[in-house]
Coordinates of C-alpha atoms and ligand atoms in Angstrom, one line a residue:
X116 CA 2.0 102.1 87.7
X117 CA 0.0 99.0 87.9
X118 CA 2.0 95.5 89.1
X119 CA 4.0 94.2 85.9
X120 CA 2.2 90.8 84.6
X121 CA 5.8 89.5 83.4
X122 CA 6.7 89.3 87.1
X123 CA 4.1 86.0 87.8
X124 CA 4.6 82.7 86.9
X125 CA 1.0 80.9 85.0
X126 CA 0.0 79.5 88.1
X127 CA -0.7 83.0 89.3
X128 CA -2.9 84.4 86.9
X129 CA -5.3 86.1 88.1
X130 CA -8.0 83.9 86.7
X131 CA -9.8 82.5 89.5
X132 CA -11.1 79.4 88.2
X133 CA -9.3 79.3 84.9
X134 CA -8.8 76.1 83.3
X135 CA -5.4 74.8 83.1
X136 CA -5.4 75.4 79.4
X137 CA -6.4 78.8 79.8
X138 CA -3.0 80.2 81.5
X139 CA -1.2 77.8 79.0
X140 CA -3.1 80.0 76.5
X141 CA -2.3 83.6 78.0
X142 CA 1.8 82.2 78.3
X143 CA 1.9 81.6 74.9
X144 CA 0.2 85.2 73.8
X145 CA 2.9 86.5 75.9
X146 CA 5.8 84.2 75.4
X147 CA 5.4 82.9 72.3
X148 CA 3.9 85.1 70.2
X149 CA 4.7 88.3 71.7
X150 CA 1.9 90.5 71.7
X151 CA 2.2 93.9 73.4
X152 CA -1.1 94.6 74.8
X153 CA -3.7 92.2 76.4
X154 CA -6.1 93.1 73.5
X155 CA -4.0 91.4 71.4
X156 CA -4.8 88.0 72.7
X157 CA -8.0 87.5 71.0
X158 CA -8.9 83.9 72.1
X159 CA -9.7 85.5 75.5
X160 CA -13.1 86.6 76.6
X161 CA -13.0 90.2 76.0
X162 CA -13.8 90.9 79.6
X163 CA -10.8 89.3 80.7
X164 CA -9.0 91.2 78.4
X165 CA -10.3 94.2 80.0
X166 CA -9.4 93.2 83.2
X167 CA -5.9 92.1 82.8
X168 CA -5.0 95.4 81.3
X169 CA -6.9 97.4 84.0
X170 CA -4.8 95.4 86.7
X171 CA -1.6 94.9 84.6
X172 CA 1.4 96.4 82.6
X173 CA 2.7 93.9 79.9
X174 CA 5.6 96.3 78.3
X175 CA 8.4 96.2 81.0
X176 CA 11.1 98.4 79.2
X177 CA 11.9 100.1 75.9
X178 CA 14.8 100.8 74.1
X179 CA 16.8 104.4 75.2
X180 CA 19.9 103.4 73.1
X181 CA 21.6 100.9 70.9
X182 CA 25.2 100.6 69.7
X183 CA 26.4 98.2 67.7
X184 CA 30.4 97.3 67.7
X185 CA 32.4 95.9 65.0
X186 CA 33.1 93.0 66.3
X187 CA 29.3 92.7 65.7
X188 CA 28.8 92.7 69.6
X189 CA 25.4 94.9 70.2
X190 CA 25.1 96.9 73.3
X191 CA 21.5 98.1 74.5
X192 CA 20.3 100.6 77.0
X193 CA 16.6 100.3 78.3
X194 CA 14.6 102.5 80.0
X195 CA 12.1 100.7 82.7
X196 CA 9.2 102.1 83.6
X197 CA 10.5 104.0 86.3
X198 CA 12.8 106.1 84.4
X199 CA 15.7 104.0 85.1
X200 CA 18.3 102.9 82.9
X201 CA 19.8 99.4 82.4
X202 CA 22.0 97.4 80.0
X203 CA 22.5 94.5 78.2
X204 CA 24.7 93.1 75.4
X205 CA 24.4 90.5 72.8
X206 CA 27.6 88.7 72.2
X207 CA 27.4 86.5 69.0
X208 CA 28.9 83.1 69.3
X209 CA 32.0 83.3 71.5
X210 CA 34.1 80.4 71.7
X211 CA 36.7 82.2 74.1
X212 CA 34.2 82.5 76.4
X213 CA 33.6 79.0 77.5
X214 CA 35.2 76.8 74.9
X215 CA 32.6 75.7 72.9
X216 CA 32.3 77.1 70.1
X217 CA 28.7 76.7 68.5
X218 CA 25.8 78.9 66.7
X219 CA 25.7 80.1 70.6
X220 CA 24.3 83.9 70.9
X221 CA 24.9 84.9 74.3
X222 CA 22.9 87.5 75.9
X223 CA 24.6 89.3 79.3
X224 CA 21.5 91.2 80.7
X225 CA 21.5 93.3 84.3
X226 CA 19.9 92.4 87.9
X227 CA 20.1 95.5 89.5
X228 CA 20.2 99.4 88.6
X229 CA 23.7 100.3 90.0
X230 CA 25.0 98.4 92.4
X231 CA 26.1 98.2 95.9
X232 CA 29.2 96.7 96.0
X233 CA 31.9 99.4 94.7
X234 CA 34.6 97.1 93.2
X235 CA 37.0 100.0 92.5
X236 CA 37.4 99.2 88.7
X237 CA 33.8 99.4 87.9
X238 CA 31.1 101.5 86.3
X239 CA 28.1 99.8 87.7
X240 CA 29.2 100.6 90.9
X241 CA 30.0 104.1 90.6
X242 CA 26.7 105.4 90.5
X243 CA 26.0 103.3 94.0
X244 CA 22.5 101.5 94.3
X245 CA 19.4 102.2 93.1
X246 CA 17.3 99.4 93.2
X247 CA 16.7 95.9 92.6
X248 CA 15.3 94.8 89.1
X249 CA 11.9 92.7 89.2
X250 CA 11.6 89.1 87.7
X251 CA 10.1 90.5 84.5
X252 CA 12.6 93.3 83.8
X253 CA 15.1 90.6 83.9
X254 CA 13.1 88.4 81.6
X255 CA 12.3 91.0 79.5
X256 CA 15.9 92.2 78.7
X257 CA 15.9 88.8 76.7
X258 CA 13.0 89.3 74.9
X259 CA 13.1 92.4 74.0
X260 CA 16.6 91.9 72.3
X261 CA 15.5 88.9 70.4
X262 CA 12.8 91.5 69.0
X263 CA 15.3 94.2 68.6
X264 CA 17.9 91.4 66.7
X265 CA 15.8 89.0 65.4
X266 CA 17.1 86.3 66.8
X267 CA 16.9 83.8 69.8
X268 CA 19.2 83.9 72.6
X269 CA 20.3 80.5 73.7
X270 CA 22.6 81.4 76.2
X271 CA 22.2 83.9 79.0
X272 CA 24.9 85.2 81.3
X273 CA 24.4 87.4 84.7
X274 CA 26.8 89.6 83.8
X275 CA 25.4 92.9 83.4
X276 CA 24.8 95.9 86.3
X277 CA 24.1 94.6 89.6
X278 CA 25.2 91.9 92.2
X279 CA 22.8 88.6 91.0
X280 CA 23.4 86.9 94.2
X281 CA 22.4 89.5 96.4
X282 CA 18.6 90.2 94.0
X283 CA 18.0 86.0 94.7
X284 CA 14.6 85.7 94.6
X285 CA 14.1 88.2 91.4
X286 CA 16.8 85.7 89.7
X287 CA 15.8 82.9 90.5
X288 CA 12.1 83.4 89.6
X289 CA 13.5 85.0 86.0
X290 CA 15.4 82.1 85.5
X291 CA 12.1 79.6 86.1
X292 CA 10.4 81.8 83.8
X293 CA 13.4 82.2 81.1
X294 CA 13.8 77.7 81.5
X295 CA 10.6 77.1 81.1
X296 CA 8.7 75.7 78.4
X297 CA 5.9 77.7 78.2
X298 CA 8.7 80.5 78.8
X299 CA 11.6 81.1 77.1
X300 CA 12.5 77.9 77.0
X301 CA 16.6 78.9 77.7
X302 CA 18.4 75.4 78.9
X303 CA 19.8 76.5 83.1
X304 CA 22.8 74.9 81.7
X305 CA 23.0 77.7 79.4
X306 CA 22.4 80.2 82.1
X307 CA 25.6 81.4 84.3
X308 CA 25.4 83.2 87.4
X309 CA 28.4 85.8 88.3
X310 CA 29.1 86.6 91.5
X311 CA 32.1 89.0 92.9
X312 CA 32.0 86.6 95.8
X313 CA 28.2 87.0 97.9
X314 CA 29.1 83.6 99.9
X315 CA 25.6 83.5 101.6
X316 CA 23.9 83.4 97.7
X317 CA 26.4 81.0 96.5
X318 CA 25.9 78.4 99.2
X319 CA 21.9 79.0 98.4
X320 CA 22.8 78.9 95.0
X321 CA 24.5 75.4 95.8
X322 CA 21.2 73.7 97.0
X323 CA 19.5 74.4 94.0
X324 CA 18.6 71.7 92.3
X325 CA 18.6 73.3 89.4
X326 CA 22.1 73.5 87.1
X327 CA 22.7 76.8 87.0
X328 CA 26.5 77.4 85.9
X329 CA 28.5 79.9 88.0
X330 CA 31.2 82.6 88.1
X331 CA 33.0 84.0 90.4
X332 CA 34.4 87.2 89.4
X333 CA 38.2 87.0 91.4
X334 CA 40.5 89.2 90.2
X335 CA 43.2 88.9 93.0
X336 CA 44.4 85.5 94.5
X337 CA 45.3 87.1 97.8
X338 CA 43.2 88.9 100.3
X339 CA 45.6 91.8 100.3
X340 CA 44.8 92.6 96.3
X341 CA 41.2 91.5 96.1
X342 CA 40.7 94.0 99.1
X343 CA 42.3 96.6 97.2
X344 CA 39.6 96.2 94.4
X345 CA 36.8 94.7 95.9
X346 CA 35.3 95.8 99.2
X347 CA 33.5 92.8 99.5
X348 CA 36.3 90.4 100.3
X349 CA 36.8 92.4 103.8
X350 CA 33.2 90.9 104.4
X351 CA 33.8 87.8 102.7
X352 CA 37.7 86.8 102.1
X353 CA 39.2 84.5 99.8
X354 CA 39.9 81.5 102.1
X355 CA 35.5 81.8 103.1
X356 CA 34.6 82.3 99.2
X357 CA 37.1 79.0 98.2
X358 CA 35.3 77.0 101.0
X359 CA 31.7 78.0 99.6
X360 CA 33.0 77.2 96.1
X361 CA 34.4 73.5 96.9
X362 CA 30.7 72.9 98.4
X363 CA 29.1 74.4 95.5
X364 CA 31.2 72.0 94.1
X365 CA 30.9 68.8 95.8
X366 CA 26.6 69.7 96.1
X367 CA 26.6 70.2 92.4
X368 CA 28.8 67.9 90.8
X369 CA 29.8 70.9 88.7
X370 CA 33.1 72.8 87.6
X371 CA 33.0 76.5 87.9
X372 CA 34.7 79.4 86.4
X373 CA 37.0 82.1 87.3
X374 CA 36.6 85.5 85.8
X375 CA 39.7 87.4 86.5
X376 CA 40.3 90.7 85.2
X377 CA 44.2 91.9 84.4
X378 CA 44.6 95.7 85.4
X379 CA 48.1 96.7 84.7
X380 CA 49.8 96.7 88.1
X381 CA 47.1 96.2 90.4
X382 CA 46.8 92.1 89.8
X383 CA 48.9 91.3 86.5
X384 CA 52.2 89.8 88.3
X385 CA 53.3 86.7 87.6
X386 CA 52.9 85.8 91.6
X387 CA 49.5 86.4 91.5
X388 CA 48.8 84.2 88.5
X389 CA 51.0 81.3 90.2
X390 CA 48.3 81.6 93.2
X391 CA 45.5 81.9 91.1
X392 CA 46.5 79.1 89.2
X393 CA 46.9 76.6 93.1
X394 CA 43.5 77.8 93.4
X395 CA 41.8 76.6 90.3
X396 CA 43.5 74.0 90.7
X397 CA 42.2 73.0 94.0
X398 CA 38.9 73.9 92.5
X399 CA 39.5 72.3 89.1
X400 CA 38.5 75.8 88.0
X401 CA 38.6 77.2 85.0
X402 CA 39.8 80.8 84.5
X403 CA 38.7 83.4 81.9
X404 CA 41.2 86.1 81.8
X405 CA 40.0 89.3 80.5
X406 CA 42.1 92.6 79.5
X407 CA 40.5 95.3 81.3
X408 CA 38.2 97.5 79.8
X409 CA 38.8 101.1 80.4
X410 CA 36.3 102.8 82.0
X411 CA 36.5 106.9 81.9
X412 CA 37.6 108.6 84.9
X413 CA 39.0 105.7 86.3
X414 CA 42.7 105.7 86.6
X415 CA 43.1 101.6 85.8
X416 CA 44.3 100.1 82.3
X417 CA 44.3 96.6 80.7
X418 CA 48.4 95.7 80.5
X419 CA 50.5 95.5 77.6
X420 CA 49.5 92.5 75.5
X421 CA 53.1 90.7 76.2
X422 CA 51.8 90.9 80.3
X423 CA 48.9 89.6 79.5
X424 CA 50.2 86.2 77.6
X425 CA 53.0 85.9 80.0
X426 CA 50.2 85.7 83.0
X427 CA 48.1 82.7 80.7
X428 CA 51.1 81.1 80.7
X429 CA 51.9 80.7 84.2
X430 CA 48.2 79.2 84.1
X431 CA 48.8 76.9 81.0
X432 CA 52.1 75.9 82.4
X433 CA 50.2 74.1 85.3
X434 CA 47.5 72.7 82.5
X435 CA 45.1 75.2 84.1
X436 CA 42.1 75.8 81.1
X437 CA 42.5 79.7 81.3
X438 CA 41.1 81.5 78.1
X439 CA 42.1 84.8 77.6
X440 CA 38.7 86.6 76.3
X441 CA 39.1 89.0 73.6
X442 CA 37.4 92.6 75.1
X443 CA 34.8 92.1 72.6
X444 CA 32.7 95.3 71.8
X445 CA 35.3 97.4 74.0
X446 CA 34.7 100.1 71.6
X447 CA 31.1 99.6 72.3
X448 CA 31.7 100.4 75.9
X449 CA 30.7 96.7 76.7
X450 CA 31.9 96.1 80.1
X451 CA 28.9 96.5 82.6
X452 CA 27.3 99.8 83.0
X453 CA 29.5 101.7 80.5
X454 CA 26.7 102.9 78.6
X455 CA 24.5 104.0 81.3
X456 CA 27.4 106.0 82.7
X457 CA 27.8 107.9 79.5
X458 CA 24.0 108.4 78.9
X459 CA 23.5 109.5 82.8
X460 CA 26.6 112.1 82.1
X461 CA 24.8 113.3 79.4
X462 CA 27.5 112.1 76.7
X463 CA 26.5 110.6 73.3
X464 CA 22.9 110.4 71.9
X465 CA 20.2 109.4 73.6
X466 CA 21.2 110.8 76.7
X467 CA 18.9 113.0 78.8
X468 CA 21.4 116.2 77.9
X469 CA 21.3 115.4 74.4
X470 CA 17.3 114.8 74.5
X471 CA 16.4 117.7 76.1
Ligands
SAH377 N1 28.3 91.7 90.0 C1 28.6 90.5 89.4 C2 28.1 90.4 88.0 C3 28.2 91.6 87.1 S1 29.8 92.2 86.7 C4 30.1 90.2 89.4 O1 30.8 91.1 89.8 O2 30.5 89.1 89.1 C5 30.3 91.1 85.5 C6 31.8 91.0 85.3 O3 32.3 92.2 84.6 C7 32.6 90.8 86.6 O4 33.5 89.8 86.5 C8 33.2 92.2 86.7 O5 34.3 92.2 87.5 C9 33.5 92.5 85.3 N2 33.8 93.9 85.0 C10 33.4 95.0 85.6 N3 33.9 96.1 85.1 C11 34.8 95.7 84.1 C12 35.7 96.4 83.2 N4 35.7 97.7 83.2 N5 36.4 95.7 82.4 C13 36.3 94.3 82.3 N6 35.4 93.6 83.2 C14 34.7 94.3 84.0
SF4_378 FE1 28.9 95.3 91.3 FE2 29.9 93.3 89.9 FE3 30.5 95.8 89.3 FE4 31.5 94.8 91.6 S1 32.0 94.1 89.5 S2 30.6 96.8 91.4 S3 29.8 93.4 92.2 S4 28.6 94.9 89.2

């Protein structure tokens, strides 16, 4: 498989000599107009043409499996060129997400395929790691929903498979491409970054000038239930990942969010929400509280609904902004790596079993 041409930025074009408007010319065939093949950009010399395609791949991924939900959340499956299979979903405008309700379509695409960390409640993680994704798989998740909707994305969330922080220099390099004009031309403060708490990435992420939002995926307020969940709080702990968030802070002039998952008796007590809500606080953090999301074969649950509202409430009650998200496309599997899991079990269409 030849090096995939989504992966370099203009300036890298291998066009020795090339005139400035030239690369301009080639981002715009690519970006812009979105040919699939390099014969399709016909105001190049055909020998260039030639050459690109004998050095290059253009397609980075096509689609395995879609599912739309009800809630008109759509859920897609790629396949990379590899063979390997990653997600993203589309989530039409979603005030509950981060209170601004708009014409906002939200896409939440994947870093990595599986990942490394092994929070306990989590499909992406369940597989272990595979491998990190390359700049252009990542861009190309975006564009090749906007073809499969017919729409432009205007809001893009690291949310999917995989640890962002710990794939950096594919992220960040996705994210010049997606910003850019001659890109995709997505606004960074449109972009968010979640993290389950990588504290080397987010103090990186902290000197970027760039203003990239972030999230930190908590879901415990003490060490003693995030370490029950999430094995990386015995590398990083809370009282580490507060500090690196008050200096993300201070660096960025910014406010960042909490996610926080509810899983019925794991981190849904009222004692827990009472913490959580001294430490956005502290932070003048939102929070994002979000029902779990079943995954199958995994013994956790969302609580009762009357858990749930009683836990905002300990956060409203100290005038904490704490949204409680509604688990769009849950019958979609939405939650990260859902779909994959099913399709790799060899459940559902689309699915090697059921192709084979
Ligand atoms: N690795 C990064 C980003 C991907 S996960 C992170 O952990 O932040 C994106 C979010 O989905 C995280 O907040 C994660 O905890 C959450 N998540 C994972 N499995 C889920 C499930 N079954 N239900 C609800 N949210 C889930
Ligand atoms: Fe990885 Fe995030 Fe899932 Fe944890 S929650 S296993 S860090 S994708």
């Amino acid at each position: 498989m030849t090096p995939l041409f989504l992966d370099l930025l203009p300036g890298e074009y291998p066009l020795p000599d090339a005139p400035a408007f030239r690369r301009r010319q080639i981002a715009e065939w690519v970006f812009k107009k979105r040919v699939s093949s390099f014969d399709q950009m016909t105001t190049l010399p055909a020998a260039w043409r030639a050459e690109l395609a004998s050095r290059f791949t253009l397609g980075a991924l096509g689609l395995a499996r879609s599912q739309g939900s009800a809630d008109t959340t759509r859920k897609f499956l790629w396949r990379l060129n590899d063979g390997a299979l990653v997600e993203s979903v589309l989530i039409p405008a979603s005030p509950a997400l981060y209170g601004e309700p708009s014409d906002r379509l939200t896409l939440c695409v994947s870093t990595q395929v599986g990942c490394a960390y092994g929070c306990r409640f989590c499909a992406s993680g369940l597989d272990g790691f595979r491998r990190n994704l390359s700049p252009g798989e990542i861009v190309a998740q975006v564009m090749a929903a906007e073809t499969e909707s017919g729409s432009r994305v205007n809001n893009l969330v690291f949310m999917g498979m995989g640890e962002p922080l710990a794939n950096y220099d594919a992220v960040s390099r996705a994210i010049e491409i997606i910003n850019a004009p001659w890109g995709l031309g997505i606004g960074a403060r449109h972009i968010t970054i979640s993290t389950s708490g990588l504290v080397p990435g987010i103090l990186r992420l902290a000197e970027d000038p760039r203003q990239i939002r972030l999230a930190i995926s908590l879901h415990g307020a003490t060490d003693e239930v995030r370490d029950r969940i999430m094995p990386i709080n015995r590398r990083h702990p809370i009282a580490e990942l507060i500090e690196a968030c008050a200096l993300y802070r201070a660096k960025k002039h910014r406010s960042l969010t909490f996610e926080y998952i509810l899983i019925e008796g794991i981190n849904d007590d009222p004692a827990q929400a009472r913490l959580l809500a001294e430490l956005a606080r502290r932070l003048r953090a939102r929070v994002n509280l979000i029902p779990y999301n079943a995954v199958q074969g995994l013994r956790f649950r969302p609580p009762p609904a009357a858990r749930v509202a009683a836990f905002a409430k300990v956060l409203s009650d100290r005038r904490v902004p704490a949204t409680v998200r509604r688990e769009k496309g849950s019958d979609i599997d939405a939650a990260c790596g859902q779909l994959r899991l099913k399709t790799l079990r060899g459940e559902g269409p689309g699915s090697p079993a059921a192709a084979s």
